[in-house]
XYZ file of N, CA and C in Angstrom:
732
model
N 1.121 -1.116 -0.159
C 0.105 0.113 -0.068
C 1.010 1.129 -0.166
N 0.505 2.248 -0.881
C 1.153 3.345 -0.903
C 1.183 4.160 0.610
N 2.366 4.793 0.745
C 2.317 5.551 2.322
C 1.467 7.221 1.607
N 0.665 7.395 2.596
C 0.309 8.800 2.097
C 0.549 9.756 3.109
N 0.982 11.143 2.748
C 1.177 12.178 3.552
C -0.167 13.397 3.284
N -0.584 13.886 4.436
C -1.390 14.829 4.848
C -1.296 15.652 5.847
N -1.214 17.121 5.173
C -1.188 18.345 6.678
C -2.240 19.107 6.522
N -2.838 19.509 7.514
C -4.381 19.821 7.561
C -3.663 20.989 8.959
N -4.003 22.084 8.393
C -4.072 23.557 8.973
C -3.204 23.713 10.441
N -1.835 23.597 9.552
C -0.626 23.629 10.185
C -0.064 25.159 10.469
N 0.566 25.444 11.514
C 0.674 26.725 11.881
C 2.003 26.940 12.879
N 3.165 27.712 12.351
C 4.009 27.908 13.221
C 4.613 29.382 13.352
N 4.533 29.824 14.469
C 5.369 30.952 14.713
C 6.580 31.175 15.294
N 7.246 32.086 15.099
C 8.523 32.610 15.749
C 8.353 34.007 16.434
N 7.756 33.832 17.818
C 7.532 35.288 18.644
C 6.785 35.854 17.693
N 6.766 37.167 17.078
C 5.674 37.399 16.107
C 5.659 37.056 14.812
N 6.595 36.356 14.021
C 6.792 36.005 13.170
C 5.978 34.620 12.676
N 4.959 35.041 12.003
C 4.050 33.836 11.339
C 4.760 33.069 10.140
N 5.731 32.001 10.282
C 5.968 31.511 9.142
C 5.170 30.480 8.565
N 4.609 29.881 9.132
C 3.227 28.823 8.332
C 2.225 29.127 9.120
N 1.223 29.514 8.313
C -0.023 29.989 8.692
C -1.461 29.045 8.192
N -1.836 28.180 9.028
C -2.896 27.512 8.637
C -2.927 26.666 7.066
N -1.914 26.202 6.894
C -1.505 25.460 5.779
C -2.192 23.458 6.032
N -2.912 23.839 4.781
C -3.320 22.307 4.511
C -3.294 21.788 2.902
N -2.168 20.522 2.766
C -1.659 20.454 1.808
C -1.928 18.714 1.504
N -2.404 18.258 0.778
C -2.423 16.748 0.470
C -1.542 15.999 -0.916
N -0.603 15.497 -0.535
C 0.537 15.177 -1.441
C 0.137 14.096 -2.004
N 0.319 14.177 -3.540
C 0.032 12.912 -4.501
C 0.778 11.749 -3.898
N 0.435 10.648 -3.697
C 1.082 9.266 -3.241
C 1.799 8.929 -4.600
N 2.926 8.517 -4.636
C 3.690 7.844 -6.136
C 3.621 9.040 -7.033
N 4.306 10.301 -6.725
C 3.723 11.480 -7.669
C 5.114 12.092 -7.013
N 5.918 13.224 -8.256
C 7.073 13.951 -7.904
C 5.968 15.305 -7.169
N 5.931 15.617 -5.973
C 5.165 16.880 -5.715
C 6.575 17.999 -5.283
N 6.119 19.230 -5.537
C 7.309 20.197 -5.683
C 6.193 21.212 -4.893
N 7.562 21.756 -3.750
C 7.013 23.087 -2.952
C 7.852 24.261 -3.416
N 7.133 25.242 -4.358
C 7.643 26.446 -4.314
C 7.328 27.789 -3.896
N 8.194 28.809 -4.018
C 7.667 29.885 -3.492
C 8.677 30.990 -2.886
N 8.499 32.295 -2.900
C 9.416 33.265 -2.615
C 10.364 32.961 -1.204
N 11.452 33.358 -1.269
C 12.550 33.227 -0.106
C 11.437 33.896 1.001
N 11.299 33.241 2.390
C 10.584 33.525 3.177
C 9.049 33.244 3.352
N 8.844 32.261 2.619
C 7.491 31.830 2.216
C 6.973 30.926 3.100
N 8.116 30.457 4.075
C 7.539 29.211 5.617
C 7.919 28.077 4.518
N 8.307 27.671 3.564
C 8.585 26.098 2.535
C 9.889 25.335 3.930
N 10.683 26.088 4.079
C 11.734 24.799 4.981
C 10.868 24.696 6.625
N 10.111 25.884 6.934
C 9.445 25.573 8.430
C 8.558 24.630 8.015
N 7.984 24.633 6.922
C 6.644 23.615 6.973
C 7.417 22.167 6.821
N 8.417 22.343 5.896
C 9.050 21.067 6.116
C 9.523 20.449 7.547
N 9.953 21.652 8.494
C 10.679 21.030 9.582
C 9.441 20.509 10.556
N 8.218 21.260 10.250
C 7.242 20.410 11.021
C 6.735 18.924 10.560
N 6.544 19.195 9.656
C 5.999 18.057 8.895
C 6.851 16.542 9.218
N 8.361 16.937 9.298
C 9.215 15.946 9.519
C 9.560 15.609 10.985
N 8.974 16.363 11.938
C 9.274 16.758 13.485
C 10.747 17.085 13.660
N 11.258 17.769 13.160
C 12.251 18.664 13.458
C 12.034 19.785 14.599
N 11.041 20.359 14.174
C 10.383 21.297 14.588
C 8.770 21.231 15.163
N 8.091 21.328 16.346
C 6.878 21.211 16.806
C 5.979 22.516 16.256
N 5.058 22.013 15.284
C 4.244 23.036 15.198
C 3.308 23.435 16.336
N 2.389 24.506 16.184
C 1.823 25.458 17.272
C -0.093 24.655 17.201
N -0.103 24.430 16.049
C -1.667 24.040 15.787
C -1.447 22.984 14.174
N -2.490 22.465 14.359
C -2.654 21.729 13.001
C -2.252 20.239 13.061
N -2.610 19.356 12.315
C -1.969 17.993 12.152
C -1.420 17.527 11.015
N 0.028 16.517 11.303
C 0.235 15.724 10.402
C 0.265 14.772 9.937
N -0.652 13.824 8.991
C -0.758 12.300 9.029
C 0.107 11.559 8.069
N 0.523 10.420 8.327
C 1.673 10.032 7.677
C 1.141 8.200 7.640
N 1.054 7.398 6.606
C 0.388 6.385 6.567
C -0.366 5.870 7.572
N -1.656 6.988 7.753
C -2.565 6.819 8.472
C -2.417 7.096 10.047
N -1.166 7.317 10.781
C -1.088 7.784 11.737
C -0.937 9.376 11.856
N -1.461 9.883 13.047
C -0.938 11.512 13.349
C 0.219 11.406 13.963
N 1.301 12.177 13.119
C 2.443 12.244 13.760
C 3.246 13.609 14.198
N 1.847 14.366 14.098
C 2.107 15.691 14.529
C 3.222 15.974 15.847
N 3.210 15.389 16.850
C 4.140 15.305 18.029
C 4.917 14.610 17.847
N 5.189 13.524 17.048
C 6.409 12.348 17.044
C 7.594 12.991 16.809
N 8.766 12.076 17.180
C 9.985 12.395 16.997
C 10.563 12.435 15.574
N 11.394 12.615 15.233
C 11.828 12.441 13.754
C 12.409 10.882 13.502
N 12.632 10.173 14.639
C 13.159 8.808 14.297
C 11.774 8.061 14.242
N 10.728 8.366 14.926
C 9.680 7.634 14.531
C 8.817 7.985 12.973
N 9.046 9.205 12.817
C 8.406 9.209 11.438
C 9.278 8.942 10.437
N 10.622 8.611 10.534
C 11.460 8.034 9.715
C 11.275 6.503 9.516
N 10.811 5.907 10.492
C 9.916 4.269 10.809
C 8.736 4.363 10.115
N 8.262 5.176 9.910
C 6.867 4.904 9.076
C 7.109 5.211 8.011
N 8.374 5.519 7.375
C 8.300 5.484 6.109
C 8.501 7.115 5.096
N 9.416 7.838 5.999
C 9.342 9.249 5.423
C 11.121 9.672 5.598
N 11.672 9.740 4.827
C 13.105 10.325 4.797
C 13.520 11.662 4.035
N 14.480 12.756 4.805
C 14.351 13.877 4.186
C 15.975 14.186 4.064
N 16.127 14.900 3.507
C 17.414 15.911 3.363
C 17.086 17.218 3.629
N 18.449 18.106 4.102
C 18.259 19.323 4.305
C 19.260 20.057 3.394
N 18.452 21.356 3.618
C 19.171 22.896 2.775
C 20.595 22.794 2.552
N 21.074 22.220 3.950
C 22.598 22.368 4.059
C 23.188 21.136 4.335
N 23.701 20.126 3.832
C 24.155 19.179 3.990
C 24.143 18.230 5.266
N 23.843 17.692 5.540
C 23.907 16.980 6.668
C 24.542 15.797 6.862
N 25.969 15.774 6.817
C 26.820 14.505 6.807
C 27.867 14.329 7.837
N 28.777 13.113 8.292
C 29.541 13.530 9.093
C 31.049 13.679 8.345
N 31.743 14.672 8.081
C 32.369 14.669 7.252
C 33.967 14.085 7.544
N 34.061 13.648 9.018
C 35.743 13.038 9.186
C 35.142 11.277 9.075
N 34.383 10.767 8.548
C 33.871 9.486 8.380
C 33.776 9.207 6.817
N 34.319 8.001 6.502
C 34.161 7.826 4.937
C 32.841 7.775 4.497
N 32.894 7.898 3.113
C 31.380 7.767 2.445
C 30.623 6.783 2.829
N 31.537 5.380 2.488
C 30.552 4.099 3.373
C 30.190 4.208 4.918
N 31.098 4.693 5.461
C 30.400 4.642 7.314
C 29.512 5.801 7.341
N 29.429 7.003 6.509
C 28.249 7.507 6.450
C 26.661 6.934 6.336
N 27.114 5.898 5.086
C 25.935 5.106 4.544
C 25.592 4.231 6.016
N 26.517 3.700 6.683
C 26.415 2.644 7.589
C 25.685 2.870 9.023
N 25.859 4.163 9.370
C 25.337 4.839 10.485
C 23.705 5.209 10.239
N 23.552 5.348 8.791
C 22.113 5.297 8.558
C 21.126 4.607 8.703
N 21.444 3.519 9.025
C 20.757 1.847 8.852
C 19.611 2.258 9.930
N 18.635 1.794 9.882
C 18.067 1.888 10.796
C 18.293 0.683 12.075
N 18.414 1.208 12.994
C 18.587 0.604 14.155
C 17.982 0.990 15.545
N 17.603 0.025 16.531
C 16.804 0.888 17.488
C 17.781 1.240 18.757
N 18.972 0.930 18.504
C 19.813 1.031 19.576
C 21.435 1.942 19.155
N 22.045 2.336 20.071
C 23.392 2.701 19.738
C 24.379 1.292 19.395
N 24.016 0.124 20.140
C 24.939 -1.115 19.631
C 24.396 -1.301 18.534
N 23.473 -1.314 18.203
C 22.696 -1.515 16.877
C 23.009 -1.058 15.609
N 23.326 0.239 16.013
C 24.367 1.337 14.633
C 25.452 1.345 14.470
N 25.968 0.542 15.688
C 27.636 0.493 15.837
C 27.759 -1.074 15.034
N 26.773 -1.949 15.125
C 27.087 -3.490 14.338
C 27.033 -3.028 13.096
N 25.943 -2.456 12.770
C 26.186 -2.217 11.367
C 27.084 -2.077 10.156
N 28.260 -1.420 10.983
C 29.685 -1.299 10.445
C 30.276 -2.623 9.646
N 30.067 -3.836 10.711
C 30.464 -5.069 10.171
C 29.552 -5.955 9.859
N 28.255 -5.074 9.520
C 27.018 -6.354 8.999
C 27.154 -6.385 7.463
N 27.543 -7.727 7.119
C 27.797 -7.623 5.686
C 26.473 -7.205 4.536
N 25.422 -7.648 5.353
C 23.940 -6.939 4.692
C 23.995 -5.360 4.355
N 24.179 -4.842 5.203
C 24.427 -3.312 5.512
C 25.181 -3.189 4.475
N 26.314 -3.340 4.828
C 27.474 -2.751 3.834
C 27.359 -2.999 2.707
N 26.834 -4.375 1.956
C 25.916 -4.314 0.626
C 25.283 -3.461 0.294
N 24.344 -3.145 1.139
C 23.234 -2.462 0.853
C 23.993 -0.991 0.639
N 24.645 -0.442 1.516
C 25.367 0.688 0.993
C 26.047 0.440 -0.358
N 26.892 -0.006 -0.611
C 27.096 -0.106 -2.123
C 26.413 0.184 -3.064
N 25.311 -0.488 -2.993
C 24.044 -0.292 -3.943
C 23.833 0.584 -4.325
N 23.108 1.523 -3.147
C 23.442 2.645 -3.107
C 24.022 3.814 -3.676
N 25.234 3.589 -3.235
C 26.292 4.380 -3.675
C 26.554 4.344 -5.258
N 26.579 2.884 -5.479
C 26.521 2.919 -7.060
C 25.239 3.421 -7.659
N 24.471 3.820 -7.303
C 22.779 4.009 -7.527
C 23.311 5.410 -7.775
N 23.705 6.182 -6.963
C 23.914 7.437 -6.906
C 25.159 8.233 -7.572
N 25.891 7.331 -8.153
C 27.111 7.679 -8.750
C 28.266 7.898 -7.560
N 28.569 7.302 -6.629
C 29.954 7.626 -5.979
C 30.682 6.604 -5.186
N 30.252 5.277 -5.920
C 30.738 4.233 -5.400
C 32.501 3.918 -5.215
N 32.672 4.535 -6.337
C 34.610 4.780 -6.525
C 35.170 5.667 -4.932
N 33.945 6.182 -4.571
C 34.647 6.975 -3.610
C 34.495 6.437 -2.058
N 34.015 5.077 -1.975
C 33.495 4.885 -0.617
C 34.516 4.955 0.423
N 35.939 4.940 0.265
C 36.692 5.029 1.009
C 37.496 6.554 1.475
N 36.699 7.360 0.634
C 36.905 8.822 1.082
C 36.539 9.209 2.123
N 37.088 10.614 2.741
C 36.657 11.095 3.873
C 35.480 12.032 3.189
N 34.398 12.308 3.580
C 33.230 13.077 3.402
C 33.413 14.270 3.185
N 34.357 14.714 3.932
C 34.710 16.285 3.732
C 35.340 16.581 2.547
N 35.936 15.783 2.066
C 36.891 15.611 0.442
C 35.731 15.607 -0.632
N 34.660 15.240 -0.421
C 33.987 15.399 -1.531
C 33.379 16.773 -1.930
N 33.379 17.192 -3.328
C 32.380 18.115 -3.434
C 31.357 18.327 -2.988
N 30.746 19.333 -3.186
C 29.312 19.916 -2.408
C 28.384 19.116 -3.088
N 28.314 19.137 -4.562
C 27.525 18.145 -5.088
C 27.501 16.864 -4.854
N 28.685 16.278 -4.739
C 28.966 14.696 -4.166
C 28.772 14.481 -2.535
N 28.611 15.566 -2.097
C 28.018 15.634 -0.700
C 26.274 15.241 -0.527
N 26.293 16.210 -1.929
C 24.326 15.807 -1.842
C 23.880 14.736 -2.060
N 24.878 13.948 -2.945
C 24.372 12.662 -3.356
C 24.411 11.569 -2.415
N 25.804 11.968 -1.739
C 25.713 10.974 -0.498
C 24.652 10.893 0.401
N 24.493 12.138 0.791
C 23.107 12.614 1.669
C 21.934 11.749 0.980
N 21.832 12.055 0.150
C 20.320 11.223 -0.534
C 20.690 9.781 -0.321
N 21.520 9.349 -0.649
C 22.437 8.103 -0.221
C 21.921 7.401 1.103
N 22.111 8.452 2.020
C 21.873 8.159 3.352
C 20.415 7.901 3.733
N 19.768 8.985 2.800
C 18.183 8.804 3.217
C 17.709 7.686 2.715
N 18.143 7.132 1.901
C 17.469 6.051 0.896
C 18.013 4.702 1.656
N 19.205 4.683 2.920
C 19.635 3.479 3.469
C 18.081 2.951 4.471
N 17.523 4.131 4.685
C 16.399 3.911 5.407
C 15.236 3.310 4.603
N 15.109 3.199 3.463
C 14.232 2.656 2.531
C 12.792 3.544 2.593
N 12.591 4.793 2.563
C 11.584 5.399 3.131
C 10.910 5.307 1.494
N 9.431 5.197 1.872
C 8.318 5.330 0.611
C 8.186 6.743 -0.097
N 8.385 7.784 1.327
C 8.214 9.265 0.735
C 9.540 9.700 1.035
N 10.185 10.617 0.058
C 11.323 11.517 0.473
C 11.248 12.562 -0.193
N 11.413 13.329 1.413
C 11.409 15.098 1.190
C 12.577 15.792 1.064
N 13.190 16.545 -0.290
C 14.179 17.042 -0.126
C 14.011 18.729 -0.329
N 15.082 18.868 0.410
C 15.074 20.564 0.381
C 16.059 21.053 -0.384
N 15.603 21.939 -1.329
C 16.648 22.182 -2.253
C 18.000 21.118 -2.574
N 17.092 19.932 -3.477
C 18.547 19.610 -3.891
C 19.646 19.798 -4.936
N 18.851 20.523 -5.445
C 19.771 21.355 -6.754
C 20.607 22.791 -6.029
N 20.380 23.224 -5.049
C 20.867 24.308 -4.455
C 22.575 24.068 -4.704
N 23.480 25.201 -5.012
C 25.135 25.004 -4.867
C 25.356 23.839 -5.739
N 24.828 23.374 -6.706
C 25.157 22.262 -7.411
C 25.198 22.689 -8.927
N 26.551 21.888 -9.303
C 26.398 22.161 -11.294
C 25.730 21.669 -11.687
N 25.400 21.902 -13.026
C 24.454 21.613 -13.765
C 24.521 20.141 -13.829
N 25.637 19.828 -14.217
C 26.108 18.083 -14.311
C 25.292 17.589 -13.589
N 25.335 17.751 -12.188
C 24.815 17.110 -10.688
C 23.746 17.264 -10.820
N 23.127 18.424 -11.107
C 21.757 18.754 -11.260
C 20.979 17.661 -11.895
N 21.562 17.360 -13.478
C 20.707 16.429 -14.111
C 20.996 15.140 -13.489
N 21.997 14.500 -12.889
C 22.344 13.034 -12.379
C 21.067 13.172 -11.221
N 20.943 14.498 -10.537
C 20.114 14.176 -9.246
C 18.368 14.372 -9.987
N 18.474 14.975 -10.772
C 17.028 14.697 -11.585
C 16.686 13.276 -11.991
N 17.851 13.105 -12.547
C 17.505 11.484 -13.485
C 17.326 10.638 -12.020
N 17.847 10.639 -10.914
C 17.726 9.846 -9.677
C 16.341 9.965 -9.088
N 15.801 11.473 -9.165
C 14.767 10.986 -8.712
C 13.518 10.673 -9.565
N 13.858 10.859 -10.923
C 12.795 9.850 -11.645
C 12.774 8.539 -11.523
N 13.891 7.970 -11.697
C 14.055 6.358 -11.656
C 13.580 6.003 -10.290
N 13.767 6.799 -9.118
C 13.186 6.126 -8.130
C 11.973 6.346 -7.901
N 11.023 7.231 -8.609
C 9.833 7.500 -8.515
C 9.205 6.614 -9.403
N 9.913 6.235 -10.338
C 9.261 4.946 -11.551
C 9.199 3.473 -10.502
N 10.031 3.595 -9.662
C 10.072 2.473 -8.584
C 9.069 2.395 -7.542
N 7.972 3.345 -7.791
C 6.972 3.907 -6.736
C 7.269 4.548 -5.174
N 8.250 5.527 -5.152
C 8.496 6.656 -4.337
C 8.088 7.535 -4.360
N 7.391 8.391 -3.202
C 6.875 9.801 -3.372
C 7.842 10.561 -3.164
N 7.755 11.543 -4.018
C 8.846 12.872 -3.464
C 8.000 14.213 -3.161
N 8.508 14.588 -2.107
C 8.025 16.339 -1.899
C 9.165 16.964 -2.211
N 9.737 17.806 -3.000
C 10.749 18.775 -3.373
C 10.409 20.062 -2.836
N 11.464 20.771 -2.342
C 11.349 22.086 -2.065
C 12.765 23.010 -3.220
N 12.409 23.636 -4.034
C 13.312 23.930 -4.849
C 13.178 25.334 -5.437
N 14.169 25.851 -5.683
C 14.140 27.278 -6.173
C 14.107 27.330 -7.837
N 14.816 26.050 -8.191
C 15.218 26.039 -9.411
C 14.044 25.736 -10.372
N 13.362 27.057 -11.023
C 12.215 26.314 -11.634
C 12.038 26.252 -12.891
N 13.155 25.728 -13.503
C 13.468 25.031 -14.844
C 13.033 23.565 -14.324
N 13.974 23.059 -13.144
C 13.981 21.686 -12.853
C 12.610 21.409 -12.309
N 12.121 22.372 -11.413
C 10.542 21.814 -11.120
C 9.626 21.896 -12.027
N 9.486 22.621 -12.903
C 8.446 22.194 -14.100
C 8.831 21.114 -14.865
N 9.924 20.670 -15.057
C 10.086 19.895 -15.624
C 10.125 18.396 -15.046
N 10.641 18.188 -13.708
C 10.129 17.117 -13.206
C 8.679 16.930 -12.485
N 8.444 17.962 -12.299
C 7.432 17.558 -11.179
C 5.940 17.254 -11.601
N 5.064 16.592 -10.774
C 3.631 16.308 -11.190
C 2.672 17.122 -10.879
N 3.028 17.458 -9.927
C 2.297 18.197 -8.827
C 2.772 19.628 -7.878
N 2.641 20.596 -8.072
C 3.111 21.938 -7.462
C 2.290 22.291 -6.593
N 2.448 22.558 -5.440
C 2.348 23.709 -4.295
C 2.878 25.000 -4.131
N 2.308 25.983 -4.546
C 2.786 27.456 -3.902
C 2.574 28.036 -2.882
N 3.868 28.421 -1.896
C 3.540 29.136 -0.598
C 3.937 30.723 -1.170
N 3.030 31.205 -0.098
C 3.429 32.687 -0.050
C 2.958 33.150 1.365
N 3.880 33.605 2.100
C 3.770 34.263 3.905
C 2.829 33.092 4.557
N 3.577 32.162 4.083
C 3.406 31.096 5.088
C 2.124 30.165 4.921
N 1.673 30.590 3.807
C 0.641 29.441 3.376
C 0.277 29.039 2.139
N -0.169 28.170 1.651
C -0.375 27.300 0.056
C -1.595 28.607 -0.276
N -1.430 29.146 -1.753
C -1.600 30.065 -2.599
C -2.422 29.150 -3.443
N -1.675 27.860 -4.507
C -2.294 27.551 -5.572
C -1.477 26.339 -5.297
N -1.900 25.321 -6.014
C -1.616 24.004 -6.684
C -2.062 23.366 -7.850
N -1.768 22.353 -8.194
C -1.827 22.002 -9.654
C -0.824 21.113 -10.497
N -1.155 21.205 -11.654
C 0.236 20.458 -12.833
C 1.085 22.034 -12.959
N 2.476 21.531 -13.197
C 3.058 22.764 -13.422
C 2.545 23.893 -14.380
N 1.810 23.639 -15.309
C 1.309 24.034 -16.412
C 0.257 25.261 -15.805
N -0.474 24.686 -15.191
C -1.585 25.220 -14.426
C -1.205 26.234 -13.227
N -0.368 25.879 -12.877
C 0.396 26.511 -11.748
C 1.454 27.985 -12.332
N 1.740 27.880 -13.270
C 2.508 28.679 -14.011
C 1.913 30.016 -14.491
N 0.437 29.809 -14.942
C -0.278 30.338 -15.646
C -1.267 31.351 -14.515
N -1.155 30.533 -13.274
C -1.946 31.220 -11.959
C -1.690 32.564 -11.640
N -2.320 33.386 -11.717
C -2.404 34.918 -11.339
C -1.565 35.130 -9.803
N -2.268 34.251 -8.958
C -1.856 34.599 -7.847
C -0.261 34.336 -7.592
N 0.137 33.312 -8.046
C 1.517 32.656 -8.592
C 2.405 33.867 -8.947
N 1.639 34.593 -10.406
C 2.721 35.932 -10.649
C 2.790 36.724 -9.464
N 1.661 37.133 -8.819
C 1.565 38.043 -7.888
C 2.986 37.986 -7.118
N 2.577 36.623 -6.315
C 3.700 36.531 -5.497
C 5.283 36.403 -5.948
N 5.306 36.136 -7.162
C 6.764 35.889 -7.544
C 7.061 37.177 -8.145
N 6.009 37.859 -9.233
C 6.786 39.274 -9.622
C 5.782 40.453 -9.586
N 4.946 40.209 -8.475
C 3.861 41.471 -7.841
C 3.416 42.094 -9.195
N 2.610 40.987 -9.972
C 1.971 41.474 -10.952
C 0.810 41.474 -10.920
């Protein structure tokens, strides 16, 4: 059964700043969903509330039929949702392979450390490194990778958790065009295998070519949604981006 993700009336404020305001979104399962909007429109705060990194002030997040509004990030991950971050979160002094081995789902520290010697975990890590195209770097320290390669490493780490829903926060940010093409191709491949994507991205060319469903945020709330062609023609979107 395809895992579903639904958000209803989500709100989050920081002091007097209303970052997310009564946001309700149903993401399309099995599709590539995108979230776009001007800087400061609440996209990353929305992401952080959905994935349990910060606690929403109001509203509900439902994942696979479970209310996860106040759940920890690890419980949300165990229910099938993985995410990347706007700024890569990797272990810089660990090797590429070691970074993936610590990403294996384990209920305890002992289990996590044990995965470093687990042949099954090592084999799975090498499969994902090969899929993202950095298997030749498995013994390199992560800090020595280019920024684009670190993005691929972070994605491989997300995939080690075998999530059915993958949320990516600006996967193309700071990445050269060749690696943007590789990341785009990976998203298409993984989506074709049945994984749902929710992508926050400022690269409009990438968004419009990759997405099945686009949600537009402005001033903390969704103002439009639909297929890319529909969203591009929406007067509310033009006003939010261009002030026209």
